[in-house]
XYZ file of C-alpha atoms in Angstrom:
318
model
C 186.392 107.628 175.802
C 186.752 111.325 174.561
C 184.296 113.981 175.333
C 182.985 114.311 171.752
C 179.578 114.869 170.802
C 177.049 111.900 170.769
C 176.460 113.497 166.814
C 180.386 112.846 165.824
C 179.946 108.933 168.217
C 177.229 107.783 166.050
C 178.644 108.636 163.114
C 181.714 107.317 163.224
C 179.929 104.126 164.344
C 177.458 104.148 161.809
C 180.769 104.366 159.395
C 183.205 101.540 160.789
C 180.010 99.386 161.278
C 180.072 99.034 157.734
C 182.967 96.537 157.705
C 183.338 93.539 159.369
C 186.655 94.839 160.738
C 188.165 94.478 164.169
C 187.969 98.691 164.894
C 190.231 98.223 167.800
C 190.176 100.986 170.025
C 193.090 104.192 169.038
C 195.990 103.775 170.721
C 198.255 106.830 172.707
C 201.046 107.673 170.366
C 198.902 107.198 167.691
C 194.893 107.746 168.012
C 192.373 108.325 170.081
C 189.167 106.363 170.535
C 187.105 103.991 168.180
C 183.675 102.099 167.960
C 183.894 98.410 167.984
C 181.188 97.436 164.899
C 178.540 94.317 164.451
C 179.604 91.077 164.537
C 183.311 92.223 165.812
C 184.526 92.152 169.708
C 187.032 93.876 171.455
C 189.945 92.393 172.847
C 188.910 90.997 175.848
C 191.115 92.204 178.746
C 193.777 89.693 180.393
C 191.996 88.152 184.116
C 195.442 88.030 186.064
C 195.879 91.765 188.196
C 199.388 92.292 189.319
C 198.153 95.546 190.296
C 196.502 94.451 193.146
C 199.413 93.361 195.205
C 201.190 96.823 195.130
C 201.453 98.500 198.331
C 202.543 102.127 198.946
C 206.424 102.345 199.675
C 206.401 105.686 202.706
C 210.562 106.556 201.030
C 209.029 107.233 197.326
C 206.046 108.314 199.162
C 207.766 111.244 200.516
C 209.246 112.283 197.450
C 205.588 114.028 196.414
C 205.163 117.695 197.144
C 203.438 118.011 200.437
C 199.996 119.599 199.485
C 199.516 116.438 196.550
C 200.196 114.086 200.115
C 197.332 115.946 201.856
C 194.957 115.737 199.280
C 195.747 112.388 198.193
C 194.666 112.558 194.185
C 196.171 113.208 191.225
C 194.305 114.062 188.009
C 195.630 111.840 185.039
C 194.308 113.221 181.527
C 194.205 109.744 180.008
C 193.656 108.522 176.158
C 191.712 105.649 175.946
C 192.668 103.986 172.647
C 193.760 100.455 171.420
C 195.037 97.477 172.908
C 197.526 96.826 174.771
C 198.092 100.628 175.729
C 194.706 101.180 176.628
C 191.267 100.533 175.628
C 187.390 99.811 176.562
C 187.220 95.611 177.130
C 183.780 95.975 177.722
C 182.174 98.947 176.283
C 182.702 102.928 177.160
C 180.393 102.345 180.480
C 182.460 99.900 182.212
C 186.151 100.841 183.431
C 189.361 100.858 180.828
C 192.103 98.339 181.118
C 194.989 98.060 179.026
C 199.114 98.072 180.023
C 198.845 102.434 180.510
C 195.827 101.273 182.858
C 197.908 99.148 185.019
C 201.368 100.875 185.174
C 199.533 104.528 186.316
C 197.482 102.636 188.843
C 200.375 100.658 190.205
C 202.720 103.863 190.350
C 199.557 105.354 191.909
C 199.718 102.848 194.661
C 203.264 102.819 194.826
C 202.329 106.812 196.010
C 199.866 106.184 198.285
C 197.263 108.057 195.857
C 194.217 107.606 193.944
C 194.103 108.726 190.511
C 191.035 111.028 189.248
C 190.839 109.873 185.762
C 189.732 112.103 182.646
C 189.561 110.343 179.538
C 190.849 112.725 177.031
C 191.444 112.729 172.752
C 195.466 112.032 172.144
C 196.117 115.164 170.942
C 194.480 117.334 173.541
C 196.501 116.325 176.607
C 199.694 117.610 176.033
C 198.484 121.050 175.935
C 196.109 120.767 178.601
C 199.079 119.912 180.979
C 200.471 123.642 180.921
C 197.593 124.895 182.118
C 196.724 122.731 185.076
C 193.603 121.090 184.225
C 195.371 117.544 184.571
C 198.826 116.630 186.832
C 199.849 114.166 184.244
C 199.198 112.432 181.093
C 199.110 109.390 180.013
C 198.523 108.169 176.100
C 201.674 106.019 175.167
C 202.922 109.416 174.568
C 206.418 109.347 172.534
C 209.807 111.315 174.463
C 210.947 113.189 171.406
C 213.070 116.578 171.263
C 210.344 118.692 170.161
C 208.223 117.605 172.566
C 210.593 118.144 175.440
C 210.986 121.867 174.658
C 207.321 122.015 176.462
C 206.666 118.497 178.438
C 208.376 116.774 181.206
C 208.767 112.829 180.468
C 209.047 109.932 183.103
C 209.846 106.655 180.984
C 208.087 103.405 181.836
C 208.675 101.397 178.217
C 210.182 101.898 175.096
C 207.746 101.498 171.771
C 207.652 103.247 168.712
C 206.291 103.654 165.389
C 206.070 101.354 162.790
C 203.605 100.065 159.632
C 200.778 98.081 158.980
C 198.849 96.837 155.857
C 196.193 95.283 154.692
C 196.407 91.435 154.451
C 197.789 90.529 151.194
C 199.081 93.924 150.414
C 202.843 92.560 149.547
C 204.087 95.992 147.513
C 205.733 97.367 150.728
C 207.570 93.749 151.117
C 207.763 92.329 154.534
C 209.229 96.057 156.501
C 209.541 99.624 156.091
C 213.337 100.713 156.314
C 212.819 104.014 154.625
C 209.937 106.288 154.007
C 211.047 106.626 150.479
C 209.378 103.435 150.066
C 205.874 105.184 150.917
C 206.719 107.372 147.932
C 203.026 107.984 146.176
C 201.397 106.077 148.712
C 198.933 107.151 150.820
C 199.242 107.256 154.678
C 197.014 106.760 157.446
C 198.147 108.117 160.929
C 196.698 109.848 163.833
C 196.299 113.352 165.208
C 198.467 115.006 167.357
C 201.214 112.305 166.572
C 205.011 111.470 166.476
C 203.730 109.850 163.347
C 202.230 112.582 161.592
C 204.973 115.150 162.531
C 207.593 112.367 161.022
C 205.850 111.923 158.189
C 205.398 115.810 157.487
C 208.923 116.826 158.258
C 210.478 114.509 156.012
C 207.999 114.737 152.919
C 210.713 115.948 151.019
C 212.387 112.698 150.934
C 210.237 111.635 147.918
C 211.361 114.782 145.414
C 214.926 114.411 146.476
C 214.258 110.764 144.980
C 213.044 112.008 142.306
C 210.113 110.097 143.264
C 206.131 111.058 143.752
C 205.535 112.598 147.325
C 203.452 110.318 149.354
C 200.309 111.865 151.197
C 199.368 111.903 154.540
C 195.801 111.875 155.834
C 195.396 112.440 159.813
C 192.344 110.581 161.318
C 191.232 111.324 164.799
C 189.455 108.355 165.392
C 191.475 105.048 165.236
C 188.126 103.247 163.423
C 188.154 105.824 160.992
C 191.779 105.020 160.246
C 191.237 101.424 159.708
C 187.887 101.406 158.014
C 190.088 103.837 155.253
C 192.581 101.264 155.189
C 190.391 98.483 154.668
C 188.056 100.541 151.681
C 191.314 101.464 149.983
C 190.969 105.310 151.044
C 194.989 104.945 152.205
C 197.686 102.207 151.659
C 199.258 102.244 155.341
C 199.219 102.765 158.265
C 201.720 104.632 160.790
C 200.923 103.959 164.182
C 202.606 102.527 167.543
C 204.769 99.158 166.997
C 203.068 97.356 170.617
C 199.731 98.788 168.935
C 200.049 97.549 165.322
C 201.630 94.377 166.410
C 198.895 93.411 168.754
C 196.278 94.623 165.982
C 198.214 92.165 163.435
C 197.694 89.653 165.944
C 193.418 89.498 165.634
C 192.113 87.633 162.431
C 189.187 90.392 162.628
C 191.691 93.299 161.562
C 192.788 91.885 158.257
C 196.028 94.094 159.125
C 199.573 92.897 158.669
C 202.265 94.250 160.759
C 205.815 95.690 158.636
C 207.953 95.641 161.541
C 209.604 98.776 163.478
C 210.702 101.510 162.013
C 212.029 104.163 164.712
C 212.232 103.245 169.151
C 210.804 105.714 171.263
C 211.254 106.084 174.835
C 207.505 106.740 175.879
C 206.722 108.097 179.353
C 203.934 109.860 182.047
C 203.762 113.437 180.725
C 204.218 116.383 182.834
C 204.007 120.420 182.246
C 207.316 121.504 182.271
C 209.083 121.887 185.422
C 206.599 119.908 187.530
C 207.597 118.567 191.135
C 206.035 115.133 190.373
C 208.598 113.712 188.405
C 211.218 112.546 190.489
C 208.017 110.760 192.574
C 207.306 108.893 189.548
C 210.712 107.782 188.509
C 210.961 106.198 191.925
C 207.675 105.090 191.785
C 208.552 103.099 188.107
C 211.783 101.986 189.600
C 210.365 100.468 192.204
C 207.624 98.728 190.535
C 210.684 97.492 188.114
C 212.774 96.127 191.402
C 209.895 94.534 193.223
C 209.382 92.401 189.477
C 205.287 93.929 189.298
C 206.612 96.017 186.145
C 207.676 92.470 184.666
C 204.430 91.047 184.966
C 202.179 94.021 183.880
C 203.828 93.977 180.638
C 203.943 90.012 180.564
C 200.329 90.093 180.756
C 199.631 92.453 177.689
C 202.489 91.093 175.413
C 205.031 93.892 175.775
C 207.660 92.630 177.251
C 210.581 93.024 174.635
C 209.369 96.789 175.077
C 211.125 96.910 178.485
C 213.316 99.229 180.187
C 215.343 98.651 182.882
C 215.413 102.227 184.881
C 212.613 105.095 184.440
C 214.732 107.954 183.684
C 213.559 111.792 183.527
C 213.726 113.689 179.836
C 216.165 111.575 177.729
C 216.832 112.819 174.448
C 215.141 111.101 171.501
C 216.293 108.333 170.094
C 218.451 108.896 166.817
């Protein structure tokens, strides 16, 4: 998915090919892309395409600036990373799919646009967006207050971060309520993240315990993450709850999921002040009214991660 080096590619491949793990591709919030190794298969992608039905709605239509009407594109900087936010079904040749997929194409249609995608690492879009190079983002990117000092957010579900193990690893107990409870653990999380900035700013929580200070080791590669987990290298994982849970969910992984630990709002990302917005709230809303936004996340098994009205730049959830 990224625009890495063939060099960095094969080795990562060469790495996660070395256990018989389900390297799921990285998800937004979290990672960025992975290698699927021998003997394992990716996810393969749901048949059923309520995309297809959308048609362009002229009212929301309108609502774009007049020289994005004219030209008809938009250019989405997109992160290509696990299941079910978005990943490669069927190798990096052949298109993505995944519920990020499906929601930007159907607001897309919705516009009466076509979307130029770029796949992009997680943690590169976000800045790119200030200086033009794409109109929007999309990565299962997380609405938090730091973030909206510099970004422009238009919600479409609500996800989060959570845990995850490895199979028979029972010293964390069934969830995570606290991070005190990672205290001398290591932790596995991705670049660029909600995750890793949680887990940095709050470090402290272990002294003031009186407790050894867990460590934090920042992968860019979702593989990379799990093959760590799996060779003992870190003890958990911090990572998206839709993205964890789903990875729980293949025998392959050997991963068990420890339930959620904070909600986030996540939305479309825009450079701050950008004239799409209000577009795209309509757009969601009316992809939520005419029941397609239902059935987009019924097909990749995130429906308790609804929301029932896109909204522009709420706060973070407390």
């Amino acid at each position: 998915m990224n625009p890495r080096p063939i060099r960095t590619r094969l080795r990562v491949a060469a790495t996660v090919a070395l256990l018989p793990v389900l390297a799921l591709t990285a998800c937004g919030s979290g990672a960025t892309s992975g290698t699927t190794p021998a003997g394992a298969q990716a996810s393969p992608a749901p048949t059923d395409d309520p995309v297809a039905a959308v048609r362009k709605v002229d009212s929301v239509a309108a609502l774009l600036p007049a020289d994005v009407r004219t030209a008809g594109t938009l250019r989405v900087g997109s992160s290509i990373g696990s299941p079910p936010g978005a990943y490669y079904p069927n190798g990096q040749d052949k298109p993505p799919a995944g519920q990020d997929i499906d929601l930007a194409d159907a607001v897309a249609r919705v516009l009466g646009v076509k979307l130029e995608r770029q796949d992009a690492s997680f943690e590169t879009i976000l800045p790119a967006l200030g200086s033009g190079k794409y109109d929007f983002g999309t990565g299962n990117f997380g609405v938090t207050t730091e973030r909206l000092r510099t970004i422009d957010f238009v919600t479409y579900i609500n996800d989060g971060q959570g845990f995850a193990v490895k199979t028979g690893n029972t010293a964390l107990g069934k969830k995570v309520t606290g991070l005190t409870q990672l205290c001398g653990l290591t932790i596995g999380t991705g670049a660029g993240t909600t995750f890793a900035a949680t887990l940095t700013a709050r470090k402290g929580v272990c002294a003031r315990a009186g407790k050894k200070p867990y460590d934090v080791k920042v992968y860019s590669e979702n593989a990379a993450t799990l093959t760590a987990l799996q060779q003992g290298r870190i003890d958990v994982i911090m990572s998206t709850i839709n993205g964890l849970r789903h990875q729980a969910a293949q025998p392959a992984s050997r991963t068990t999921f420890l339930g959620e630990f904070h909600r986030l709002d996540v939305g479309f990302a825009f450079k701050k002040g950008s004239p799409l917005t209000k577009a795209f709230q309509a757009a969601v809303r009316e992809l939520i009214k005419d029941g397609t936004y239902a059935r987009i996340l019924k097909k990749w098994g995130t429906s308790a991660s609804a929301i029932d009205a896109s909204r522009i730049n709420p706060p973070e959830h407390t």
